[in-house]
mmCIF file of C-alpha atoms in Angstrom:
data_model
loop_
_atom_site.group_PDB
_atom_site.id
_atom_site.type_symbol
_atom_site.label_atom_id
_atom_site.label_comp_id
_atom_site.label_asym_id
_atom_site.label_seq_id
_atom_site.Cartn_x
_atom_site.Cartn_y
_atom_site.Cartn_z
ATOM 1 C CA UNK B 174 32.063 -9.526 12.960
ATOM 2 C CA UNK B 175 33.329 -8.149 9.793
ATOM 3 C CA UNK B 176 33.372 -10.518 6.291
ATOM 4 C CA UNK B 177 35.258 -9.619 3.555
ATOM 5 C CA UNK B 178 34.854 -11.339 0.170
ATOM 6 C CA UNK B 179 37.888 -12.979 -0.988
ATOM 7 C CA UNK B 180 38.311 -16.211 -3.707
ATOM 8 C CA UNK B 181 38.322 -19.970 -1.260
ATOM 9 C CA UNK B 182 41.211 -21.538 -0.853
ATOM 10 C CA UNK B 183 41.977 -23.662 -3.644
ATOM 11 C CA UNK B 184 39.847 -22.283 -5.722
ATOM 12 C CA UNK B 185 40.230 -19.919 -9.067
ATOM 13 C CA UNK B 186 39.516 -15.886 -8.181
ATOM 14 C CA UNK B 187 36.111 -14.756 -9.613
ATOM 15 C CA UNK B 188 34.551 -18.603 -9.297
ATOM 16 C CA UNK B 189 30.925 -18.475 -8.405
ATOM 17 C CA UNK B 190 29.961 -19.122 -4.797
ATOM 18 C CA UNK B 191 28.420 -22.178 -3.332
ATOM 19 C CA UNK B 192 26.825 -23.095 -0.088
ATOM 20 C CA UNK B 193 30.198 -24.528 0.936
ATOM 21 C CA UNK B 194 32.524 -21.684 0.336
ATOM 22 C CA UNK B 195 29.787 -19.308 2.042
ATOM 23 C CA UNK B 196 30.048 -22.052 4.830
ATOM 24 C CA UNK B 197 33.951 -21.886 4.832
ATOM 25 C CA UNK B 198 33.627 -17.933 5.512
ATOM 26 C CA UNK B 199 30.526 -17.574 8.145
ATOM 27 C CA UNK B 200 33.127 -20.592 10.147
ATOM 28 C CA UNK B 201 29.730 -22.798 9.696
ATOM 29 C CA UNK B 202 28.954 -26.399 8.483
ATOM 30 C CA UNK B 203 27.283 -26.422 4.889
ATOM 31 C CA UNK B 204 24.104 -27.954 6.885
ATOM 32 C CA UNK B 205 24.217 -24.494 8.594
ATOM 33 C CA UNK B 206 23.929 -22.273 5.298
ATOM 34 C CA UNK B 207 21.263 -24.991 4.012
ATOM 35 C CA UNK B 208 18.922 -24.431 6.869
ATOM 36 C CA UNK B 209 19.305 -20.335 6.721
ATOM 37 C CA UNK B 210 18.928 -20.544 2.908
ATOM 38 C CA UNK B 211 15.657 -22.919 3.516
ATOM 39 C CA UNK B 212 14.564 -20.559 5.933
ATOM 40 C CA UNK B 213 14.907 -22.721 9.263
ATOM 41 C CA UNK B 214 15.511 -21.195 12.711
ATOM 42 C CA UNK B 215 19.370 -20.633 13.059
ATOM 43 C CA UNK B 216 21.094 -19.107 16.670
ATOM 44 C CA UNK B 217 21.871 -15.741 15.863
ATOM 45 C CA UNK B 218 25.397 -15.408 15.955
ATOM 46 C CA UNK B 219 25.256 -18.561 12.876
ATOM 47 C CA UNK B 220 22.695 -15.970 11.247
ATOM 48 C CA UNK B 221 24.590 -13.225 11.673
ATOM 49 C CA UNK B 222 27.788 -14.790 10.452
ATOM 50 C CA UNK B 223 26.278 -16.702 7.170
ATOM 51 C CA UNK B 224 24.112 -13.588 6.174
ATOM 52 C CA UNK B 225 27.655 -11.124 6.126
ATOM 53 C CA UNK B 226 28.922 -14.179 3.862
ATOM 54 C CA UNK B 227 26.395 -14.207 1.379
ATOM 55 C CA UNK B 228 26.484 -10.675 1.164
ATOM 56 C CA UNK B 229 30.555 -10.638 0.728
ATOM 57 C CA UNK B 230 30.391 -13.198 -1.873
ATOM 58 C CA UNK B 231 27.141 -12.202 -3.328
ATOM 59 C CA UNK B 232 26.318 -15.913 -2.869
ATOM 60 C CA UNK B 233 23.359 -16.250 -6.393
ATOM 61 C CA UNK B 234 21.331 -19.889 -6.049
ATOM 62 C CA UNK B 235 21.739 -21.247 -9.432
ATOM 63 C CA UNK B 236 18.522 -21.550 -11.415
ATOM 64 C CA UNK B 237 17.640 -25.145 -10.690
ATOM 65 C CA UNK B 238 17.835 -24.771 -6.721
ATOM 66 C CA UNK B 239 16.122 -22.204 -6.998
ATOM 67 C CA UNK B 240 13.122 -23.832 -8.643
ATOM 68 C CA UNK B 241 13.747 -26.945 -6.012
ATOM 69 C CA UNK B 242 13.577 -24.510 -3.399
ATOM 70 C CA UNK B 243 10.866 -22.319 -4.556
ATOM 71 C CA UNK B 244 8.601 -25.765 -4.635
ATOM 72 C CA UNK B 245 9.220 -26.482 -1.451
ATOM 73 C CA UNK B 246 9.411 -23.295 -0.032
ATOM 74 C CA UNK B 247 6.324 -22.152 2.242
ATOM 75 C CA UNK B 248 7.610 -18.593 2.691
ATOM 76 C CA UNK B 249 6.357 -15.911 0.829
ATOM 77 C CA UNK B 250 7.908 -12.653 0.526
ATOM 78 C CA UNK B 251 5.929 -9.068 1.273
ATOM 79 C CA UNK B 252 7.427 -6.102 0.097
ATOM 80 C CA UNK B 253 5.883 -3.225 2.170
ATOM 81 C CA UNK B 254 6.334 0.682 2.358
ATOM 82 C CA UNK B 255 3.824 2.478 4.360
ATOM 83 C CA UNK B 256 3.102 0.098 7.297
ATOM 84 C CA UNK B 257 2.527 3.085 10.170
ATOM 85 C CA UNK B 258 -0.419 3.633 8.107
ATOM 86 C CA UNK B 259 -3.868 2.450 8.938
ATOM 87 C CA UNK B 260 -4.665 1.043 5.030
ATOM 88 C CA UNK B 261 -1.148 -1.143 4.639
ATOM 89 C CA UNK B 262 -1.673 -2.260 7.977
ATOM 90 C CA UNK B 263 -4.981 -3.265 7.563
ATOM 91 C CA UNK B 264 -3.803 -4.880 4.105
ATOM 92 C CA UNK B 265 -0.769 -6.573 5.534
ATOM 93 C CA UNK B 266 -2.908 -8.307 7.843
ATOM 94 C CA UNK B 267 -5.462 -9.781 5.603
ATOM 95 C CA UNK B 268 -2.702 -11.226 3.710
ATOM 96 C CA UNK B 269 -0.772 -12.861 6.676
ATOM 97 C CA UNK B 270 -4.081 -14.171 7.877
ATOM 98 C CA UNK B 271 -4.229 -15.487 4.032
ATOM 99 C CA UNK B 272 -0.573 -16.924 3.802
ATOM 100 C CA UNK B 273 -1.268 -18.975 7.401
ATOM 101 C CA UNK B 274 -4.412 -20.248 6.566
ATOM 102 C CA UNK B 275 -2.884 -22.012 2.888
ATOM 103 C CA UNK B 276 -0.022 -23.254 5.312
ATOM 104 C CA UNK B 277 2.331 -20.387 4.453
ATOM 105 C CA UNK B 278 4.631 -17.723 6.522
ATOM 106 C CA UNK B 279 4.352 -13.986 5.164
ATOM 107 C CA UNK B 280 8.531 -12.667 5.579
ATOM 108 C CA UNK B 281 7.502 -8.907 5.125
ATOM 109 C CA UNK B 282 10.907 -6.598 3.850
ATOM 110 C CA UNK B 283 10.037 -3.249 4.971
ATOM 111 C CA UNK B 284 11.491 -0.637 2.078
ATOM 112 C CA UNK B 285 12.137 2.773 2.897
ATOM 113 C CA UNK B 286 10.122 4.659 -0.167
ATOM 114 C CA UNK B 287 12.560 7.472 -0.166
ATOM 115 C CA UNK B 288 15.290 5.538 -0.185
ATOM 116 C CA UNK B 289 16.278 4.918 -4.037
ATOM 117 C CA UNK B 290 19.237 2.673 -3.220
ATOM 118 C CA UNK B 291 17.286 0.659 -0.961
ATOM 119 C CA UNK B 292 14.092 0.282 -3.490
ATOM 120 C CA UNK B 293 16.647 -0.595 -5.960
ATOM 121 C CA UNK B 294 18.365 -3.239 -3.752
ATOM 122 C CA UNK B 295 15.059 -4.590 -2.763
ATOM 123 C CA UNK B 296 14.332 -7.126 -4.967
ATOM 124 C CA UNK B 297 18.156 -8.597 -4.854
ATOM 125 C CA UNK B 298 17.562 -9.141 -1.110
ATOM 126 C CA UNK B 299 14.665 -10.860 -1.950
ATOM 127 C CA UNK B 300 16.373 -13.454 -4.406
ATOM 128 C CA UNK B 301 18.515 -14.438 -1.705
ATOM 129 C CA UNK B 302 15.737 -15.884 0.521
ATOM 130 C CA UNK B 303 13.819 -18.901 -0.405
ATOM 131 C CA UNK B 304 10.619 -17.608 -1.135
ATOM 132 C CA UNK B 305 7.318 -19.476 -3.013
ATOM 133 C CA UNK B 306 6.307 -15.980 -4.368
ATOM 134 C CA UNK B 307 6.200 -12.364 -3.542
ATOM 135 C CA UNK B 308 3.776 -9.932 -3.235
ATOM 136 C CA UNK B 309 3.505 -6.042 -3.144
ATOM 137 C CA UNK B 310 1.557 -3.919 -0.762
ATOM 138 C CA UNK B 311 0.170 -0.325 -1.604
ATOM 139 C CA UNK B 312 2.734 0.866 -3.478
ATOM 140 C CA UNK B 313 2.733 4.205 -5.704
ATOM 141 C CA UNK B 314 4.044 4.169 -9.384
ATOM 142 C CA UNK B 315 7.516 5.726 -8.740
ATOM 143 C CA UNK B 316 8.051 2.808 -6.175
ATOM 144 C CA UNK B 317 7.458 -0.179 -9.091
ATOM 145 C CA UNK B 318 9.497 1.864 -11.834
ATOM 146 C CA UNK B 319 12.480 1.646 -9.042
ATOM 147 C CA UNK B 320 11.485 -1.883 -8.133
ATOM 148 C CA UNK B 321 11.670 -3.322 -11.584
ATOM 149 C CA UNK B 322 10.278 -6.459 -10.072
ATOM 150 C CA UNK B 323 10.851 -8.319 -13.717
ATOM 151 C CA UNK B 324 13.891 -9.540 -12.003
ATOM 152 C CA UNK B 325 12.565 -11.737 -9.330
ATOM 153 C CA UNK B 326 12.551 -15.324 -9.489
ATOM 154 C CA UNK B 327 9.606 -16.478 -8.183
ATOM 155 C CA UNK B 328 6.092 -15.203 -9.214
ATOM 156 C CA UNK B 329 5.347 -11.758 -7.774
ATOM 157 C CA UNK B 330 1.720 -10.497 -7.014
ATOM 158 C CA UNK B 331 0.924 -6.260 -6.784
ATOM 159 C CA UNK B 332 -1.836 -5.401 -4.444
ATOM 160 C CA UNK B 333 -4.068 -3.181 -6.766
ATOM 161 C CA UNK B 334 -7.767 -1.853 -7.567
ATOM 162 C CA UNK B 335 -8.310 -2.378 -11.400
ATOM 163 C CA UNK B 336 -7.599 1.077 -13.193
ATOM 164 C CA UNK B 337 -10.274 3.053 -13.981
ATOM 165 C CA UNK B 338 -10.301 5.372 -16.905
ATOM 166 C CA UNK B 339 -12.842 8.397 -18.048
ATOM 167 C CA UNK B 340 -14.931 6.248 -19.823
ATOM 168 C CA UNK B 341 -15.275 3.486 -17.607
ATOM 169 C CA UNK B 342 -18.367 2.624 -15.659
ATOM 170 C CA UNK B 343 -16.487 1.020 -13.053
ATOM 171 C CA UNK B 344 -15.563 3.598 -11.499
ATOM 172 C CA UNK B 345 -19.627 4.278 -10.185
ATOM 173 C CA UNK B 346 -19.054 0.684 -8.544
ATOM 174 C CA UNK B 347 -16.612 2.055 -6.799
ATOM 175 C CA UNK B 348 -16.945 2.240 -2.829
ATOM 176 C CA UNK B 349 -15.811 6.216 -3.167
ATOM 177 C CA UNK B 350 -19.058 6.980 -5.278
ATOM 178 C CA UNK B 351 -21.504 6.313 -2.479
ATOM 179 C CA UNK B 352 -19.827 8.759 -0.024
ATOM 180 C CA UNK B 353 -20.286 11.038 -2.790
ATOM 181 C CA UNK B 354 -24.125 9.610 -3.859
ATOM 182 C CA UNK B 355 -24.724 10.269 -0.220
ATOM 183 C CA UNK B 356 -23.642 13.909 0.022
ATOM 184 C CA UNK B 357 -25.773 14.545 -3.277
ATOM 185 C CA UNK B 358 -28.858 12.413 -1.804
ATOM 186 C CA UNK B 359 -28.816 15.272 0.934
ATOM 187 C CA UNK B 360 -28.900 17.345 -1.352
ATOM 188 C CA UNK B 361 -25.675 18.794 -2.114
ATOM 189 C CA UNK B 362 -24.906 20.425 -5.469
ATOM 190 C CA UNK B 363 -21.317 21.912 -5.419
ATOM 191 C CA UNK B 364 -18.599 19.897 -4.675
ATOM 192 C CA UNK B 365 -14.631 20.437 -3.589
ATOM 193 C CA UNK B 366 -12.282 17.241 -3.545
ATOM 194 C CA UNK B 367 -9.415 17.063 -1.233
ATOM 195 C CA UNK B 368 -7.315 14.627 -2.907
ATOM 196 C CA UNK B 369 -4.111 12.746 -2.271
ATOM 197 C CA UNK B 370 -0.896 11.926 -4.522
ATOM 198 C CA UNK B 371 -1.518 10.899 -8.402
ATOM 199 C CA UNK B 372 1.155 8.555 -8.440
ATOM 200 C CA UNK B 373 -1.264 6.326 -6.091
ATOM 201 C CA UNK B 374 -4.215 4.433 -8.305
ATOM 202 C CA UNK B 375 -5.905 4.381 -5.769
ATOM 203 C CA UNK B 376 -5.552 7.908 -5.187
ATOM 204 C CA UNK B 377 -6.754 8.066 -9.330
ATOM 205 C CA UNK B 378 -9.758 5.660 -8.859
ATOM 206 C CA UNK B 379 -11.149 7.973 -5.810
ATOM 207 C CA UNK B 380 -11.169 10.989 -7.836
ATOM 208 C CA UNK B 381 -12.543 8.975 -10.880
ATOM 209 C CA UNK B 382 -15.191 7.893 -8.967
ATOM 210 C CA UNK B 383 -15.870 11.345 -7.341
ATOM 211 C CA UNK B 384 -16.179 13.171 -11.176
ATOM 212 C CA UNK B 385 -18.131 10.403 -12.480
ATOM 213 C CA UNK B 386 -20.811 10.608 -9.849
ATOM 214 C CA UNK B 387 -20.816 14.143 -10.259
ATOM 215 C CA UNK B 388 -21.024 13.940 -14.051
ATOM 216 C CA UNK B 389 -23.972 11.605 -13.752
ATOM 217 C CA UNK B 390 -25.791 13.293 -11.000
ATOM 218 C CA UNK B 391 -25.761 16.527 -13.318
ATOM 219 C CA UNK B 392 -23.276 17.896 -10.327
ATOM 220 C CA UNK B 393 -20.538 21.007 -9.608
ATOM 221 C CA UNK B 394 -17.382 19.950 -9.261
ATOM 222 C CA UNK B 395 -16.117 23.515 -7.986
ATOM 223 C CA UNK B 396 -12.573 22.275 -7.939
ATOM 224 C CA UNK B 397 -9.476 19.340 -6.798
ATOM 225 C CA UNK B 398 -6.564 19.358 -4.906
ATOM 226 C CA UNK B 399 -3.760 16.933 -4.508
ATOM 227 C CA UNK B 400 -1.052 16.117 -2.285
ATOM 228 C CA UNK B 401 0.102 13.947 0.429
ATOM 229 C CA UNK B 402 -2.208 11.762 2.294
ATOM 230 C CA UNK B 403 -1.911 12.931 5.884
ATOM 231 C CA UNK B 404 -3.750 15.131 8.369
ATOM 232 C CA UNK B 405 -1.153 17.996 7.522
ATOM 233 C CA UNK B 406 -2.179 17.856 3.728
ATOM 234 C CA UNK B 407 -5.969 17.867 4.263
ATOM 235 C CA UNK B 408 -5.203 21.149 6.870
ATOM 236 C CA UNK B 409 -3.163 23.049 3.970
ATOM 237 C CA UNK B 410 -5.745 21.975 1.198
ATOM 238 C CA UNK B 411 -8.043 24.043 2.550
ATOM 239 C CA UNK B 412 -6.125 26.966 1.317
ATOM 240 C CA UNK B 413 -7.754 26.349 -1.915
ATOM 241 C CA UNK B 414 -11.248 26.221 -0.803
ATOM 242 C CA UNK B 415 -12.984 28.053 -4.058
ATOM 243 C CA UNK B 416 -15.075 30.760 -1.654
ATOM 244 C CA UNK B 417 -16.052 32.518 -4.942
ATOM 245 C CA UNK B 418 -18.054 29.113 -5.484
ATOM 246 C CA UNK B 419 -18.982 28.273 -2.120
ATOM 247 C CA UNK B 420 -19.146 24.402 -2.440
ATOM 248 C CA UNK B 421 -21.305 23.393 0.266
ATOM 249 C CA UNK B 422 -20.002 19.406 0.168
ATOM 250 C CA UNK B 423 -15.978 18.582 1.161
ATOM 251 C CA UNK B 424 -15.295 15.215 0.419
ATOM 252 C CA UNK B 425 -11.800 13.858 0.971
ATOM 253 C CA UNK B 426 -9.581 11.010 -0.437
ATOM 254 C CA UNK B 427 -8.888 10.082 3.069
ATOM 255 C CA UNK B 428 -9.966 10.080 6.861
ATOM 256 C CA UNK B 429 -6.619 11.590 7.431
ATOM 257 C CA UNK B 430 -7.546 14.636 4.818
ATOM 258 C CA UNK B 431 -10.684 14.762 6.754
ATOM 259 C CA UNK B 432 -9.706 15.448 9.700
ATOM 260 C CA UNK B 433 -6.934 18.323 8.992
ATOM 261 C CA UNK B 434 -9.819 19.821 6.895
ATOM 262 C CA UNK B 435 -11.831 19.589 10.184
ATOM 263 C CA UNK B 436 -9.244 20.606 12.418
ATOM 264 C CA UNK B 437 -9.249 23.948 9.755
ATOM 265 C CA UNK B 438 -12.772 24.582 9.520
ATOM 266 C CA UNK B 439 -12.841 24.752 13.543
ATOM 267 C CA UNK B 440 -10.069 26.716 13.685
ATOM 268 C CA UNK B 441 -11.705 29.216 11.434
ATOM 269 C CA UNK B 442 -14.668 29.213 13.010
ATOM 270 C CA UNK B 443 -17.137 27.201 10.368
ATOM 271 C CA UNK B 444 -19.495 25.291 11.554
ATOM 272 C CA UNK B 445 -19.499 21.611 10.388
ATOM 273 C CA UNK B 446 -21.958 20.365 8.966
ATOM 274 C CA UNK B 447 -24.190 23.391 9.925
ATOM 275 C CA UNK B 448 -22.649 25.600 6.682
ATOM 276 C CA UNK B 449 -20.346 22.787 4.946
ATOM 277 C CA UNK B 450 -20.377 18.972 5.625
ATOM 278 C CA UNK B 451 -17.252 17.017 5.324
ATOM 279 C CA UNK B 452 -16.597 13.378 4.513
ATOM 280 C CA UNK B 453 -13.446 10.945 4.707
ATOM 281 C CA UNK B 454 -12.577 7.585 3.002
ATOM 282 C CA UNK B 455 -10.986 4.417 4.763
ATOM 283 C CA UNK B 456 -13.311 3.840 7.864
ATOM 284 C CA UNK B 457 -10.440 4.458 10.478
ATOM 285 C CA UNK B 458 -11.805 3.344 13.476
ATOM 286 C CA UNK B 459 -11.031 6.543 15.803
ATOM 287 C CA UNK B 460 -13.231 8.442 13.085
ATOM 288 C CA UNK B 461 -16.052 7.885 15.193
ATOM 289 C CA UNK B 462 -14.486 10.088 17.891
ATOM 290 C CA UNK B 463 -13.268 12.929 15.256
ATOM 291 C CA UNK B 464 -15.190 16.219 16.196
ATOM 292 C CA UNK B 465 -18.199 16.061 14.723
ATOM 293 C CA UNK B 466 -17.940 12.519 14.054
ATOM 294 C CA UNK B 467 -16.998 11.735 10.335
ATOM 295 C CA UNK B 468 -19.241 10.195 7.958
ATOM 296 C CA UNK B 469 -16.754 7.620 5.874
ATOM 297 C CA UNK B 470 -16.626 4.774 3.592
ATOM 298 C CA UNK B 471 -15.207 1.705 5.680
ATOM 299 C CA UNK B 472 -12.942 -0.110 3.121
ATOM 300 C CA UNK B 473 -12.253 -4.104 3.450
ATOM 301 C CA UNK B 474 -8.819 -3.793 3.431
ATOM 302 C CA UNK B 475 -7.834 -7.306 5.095
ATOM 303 C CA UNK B 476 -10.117 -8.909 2.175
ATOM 304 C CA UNK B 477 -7.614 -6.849 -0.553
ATOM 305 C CA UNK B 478 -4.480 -8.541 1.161
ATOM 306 C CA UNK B 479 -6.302 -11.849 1.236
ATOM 307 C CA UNK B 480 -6.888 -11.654 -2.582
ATOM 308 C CA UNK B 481 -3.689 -10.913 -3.102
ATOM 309 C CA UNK B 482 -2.266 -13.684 -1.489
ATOM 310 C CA UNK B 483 -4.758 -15.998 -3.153
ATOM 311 C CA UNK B 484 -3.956 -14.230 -6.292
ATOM 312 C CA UNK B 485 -0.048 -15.318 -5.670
ATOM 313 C CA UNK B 486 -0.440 -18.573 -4.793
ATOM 314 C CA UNK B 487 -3.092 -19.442 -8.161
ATOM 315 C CA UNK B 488 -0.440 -17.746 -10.152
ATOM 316 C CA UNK B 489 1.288 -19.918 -12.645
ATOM 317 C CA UNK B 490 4.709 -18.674 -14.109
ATOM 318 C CA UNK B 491 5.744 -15.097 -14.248
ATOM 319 C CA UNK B 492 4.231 -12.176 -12.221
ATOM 320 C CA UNK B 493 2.167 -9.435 -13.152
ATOM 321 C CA UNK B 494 -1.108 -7.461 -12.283
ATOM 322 C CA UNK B 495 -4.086 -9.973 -11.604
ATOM 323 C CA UNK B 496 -7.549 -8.332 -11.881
ATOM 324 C CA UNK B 497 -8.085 -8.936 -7.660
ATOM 325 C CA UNK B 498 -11.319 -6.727 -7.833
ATOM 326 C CA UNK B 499 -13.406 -3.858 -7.138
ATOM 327 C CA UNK B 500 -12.575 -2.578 -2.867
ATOM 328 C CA UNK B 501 -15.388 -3.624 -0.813
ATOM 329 C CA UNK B 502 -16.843 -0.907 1.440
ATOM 330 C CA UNK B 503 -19.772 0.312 3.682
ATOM 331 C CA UNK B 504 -20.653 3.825 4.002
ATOM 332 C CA UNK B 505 -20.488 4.738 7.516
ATOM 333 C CA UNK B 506 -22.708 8.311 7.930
ATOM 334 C CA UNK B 507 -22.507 10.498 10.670
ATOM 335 C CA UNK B 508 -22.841 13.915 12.440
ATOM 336 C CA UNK B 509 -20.257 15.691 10.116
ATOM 337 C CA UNK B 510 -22.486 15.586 7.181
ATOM 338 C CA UNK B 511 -26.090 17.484 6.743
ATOM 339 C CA UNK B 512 -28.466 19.151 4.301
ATOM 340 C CA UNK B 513 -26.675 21.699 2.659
ATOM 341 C CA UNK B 514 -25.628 25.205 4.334
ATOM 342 C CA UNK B 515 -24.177 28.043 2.951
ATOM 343 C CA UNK B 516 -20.257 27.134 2.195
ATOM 344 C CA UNK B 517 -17.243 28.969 3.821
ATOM 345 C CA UNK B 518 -17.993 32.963 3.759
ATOM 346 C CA UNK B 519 -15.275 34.973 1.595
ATOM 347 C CA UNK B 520 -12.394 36.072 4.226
#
């Protein structure tokens, strides 16, 4: 069923939109578009129907329902962008577990994060659901630039690490520094990063955290890399591997990175972690049955959506970066990482 906008009988062209004209054009009682703007259950055909209408009217609550609404509301909105992979999952689900347990439900909007029109339209979608806040999983600077979540209604809430600059201390708190204090406790002296995108702080904070421990340990850092964060990306960063150097410790931003570095060291015939040992970040659970076994850092990444929730619903006013913490993680060692061998040979 198709819904074209058009001015309600009786009524001037261009007038703003109400609950009953909406209602007039879905071929629903006003009760109807009250209960789908509340957030009830609704057959649905009715949510079918009343949905097209809003859209073809571009039905905006005024500012005082909206603030009746928003009080009463137990919804809250979770923008999300990455949720095939294993940190927003883990995130996501800390949060929901957060948002049931203060007597709320978590309405996640997946957003495609290469969609530009769709990032764009994001937050508009969101103003047309009764929502008590919002709050944002994972995502990397480009996706809050398109966001421009100013324009929400309701307080908003990004999930985020604190940033850590050159200078600050932090950034030795930071669960990436003991993979790397474990590697030099081996006794490891030179060091290549596999690293994931920049426009990620948490990507930032990792590699932070990696130079300061090296900096303080008196430490090689033989050299970086950056890219995506996926198996493929660890496999082609290996391409850079400084041989002239021969850094005998691989640590990467990722268990993903990990294991296409892995998956390229076999193929090449190195022997892991007899001449290099190799570490990951995340603490995916299959990492345990990676070949050799990966030694990670197992991040708390329910507790991060939890605090983010909490963060939300303590939130008074407008939205905006709360300081939710330092991550929380265990190092996990295993078989892929040793005393120090002899690096990759020279091809």
């Amino acid at each position: 069923m198709a819904i074209e906008a058009s001015a309600p009988e009786g009524g001037p062209p261009g007038r703003p939109a109400t609950i009953y004209t909406v209602a007039e054009a879905a071929g629903v009682s006003h009760q109807t578009v009250s209960r789908y703007l509340k957030g009830d259950s609704l057959r649905p055909g009715n949510r079918e129907r009343v949905e097209q209408a809003v859209k073809a009217l571009d039905y905006q609550v005024n500012d005082v329902a909206q603030a009746l609404s928003t009080k009463k509301s137990h919804r809250i909105g979770a923008f999300v962008f990455d949720i095939d992979d294993w940190a927003p999952q883990r995130i996501l689900a800390g949060a929901a577990k957060a948002a049931r347990s203060a007597g709320y439900i978590l309405d996640i909007l997946r957003v495609d994060p290469e969609d530009n029109v769709s990032l764009r339209n994001a937050v508009r979608l969101m103003n047309r659901t009764m929502l008590a806040g919002v709050v944002v999983i994972s995502p990397s600077d480009p996706i809050l630039r398109l966001l421009q979540l100013e324009r929400l209604r309701v307080p908003w809430v990004v999930e985020a690490e604190p940033v850590l600059g050159p200078d600050d201390d932090r950034a030795l708190q930071h669960p990436f520094a003991r993979v790397v204090s474990h590697l030099a406790d081996l006794g490891h002296e030179r060091f290549f990063h596999i690293g994931g995108p920049v426009s990620w702080l948490a990507e930032r904070n990792r590699r932070e955290a990696y130079r300061q421990t090296l900096a303080r340990r008196g430490l090689t850092n033989c050299g970086e890399t950056q890219g995506l964060w996926g198996a493929a990306a660890g496999y082609e960063a290996m391409a850079s591997y400084p041989h002239a150097d021969a850094p005998t410790a691989i640590v990467a931003a990722s268990d993903q990175l990990a294991l296409g570095a892995l998956f390229w060291l076999q193929e090449h015939g190195v022997r892991v972690p007899d001449d290099v040992s190799v570490s990951g970040y995340d603490g995916i659970a299959d990492t345990a049955y990676y070949w050799p076994p990966l030694t990670t850092v197992a991040v708390d990444f329910p507790r991060m959506g939890r605090n983010t929730v909490q963060a939300l619903l303590a939130l008074e006013g407008g939205g905006g970066p709360p300081d939710l913490g330092m991550p929380v993680g265990e190092l996990v060692p295993r078989a892929s990482t040793g005393r120090p061998g002899g690096g990759i040979p020279a091809p």
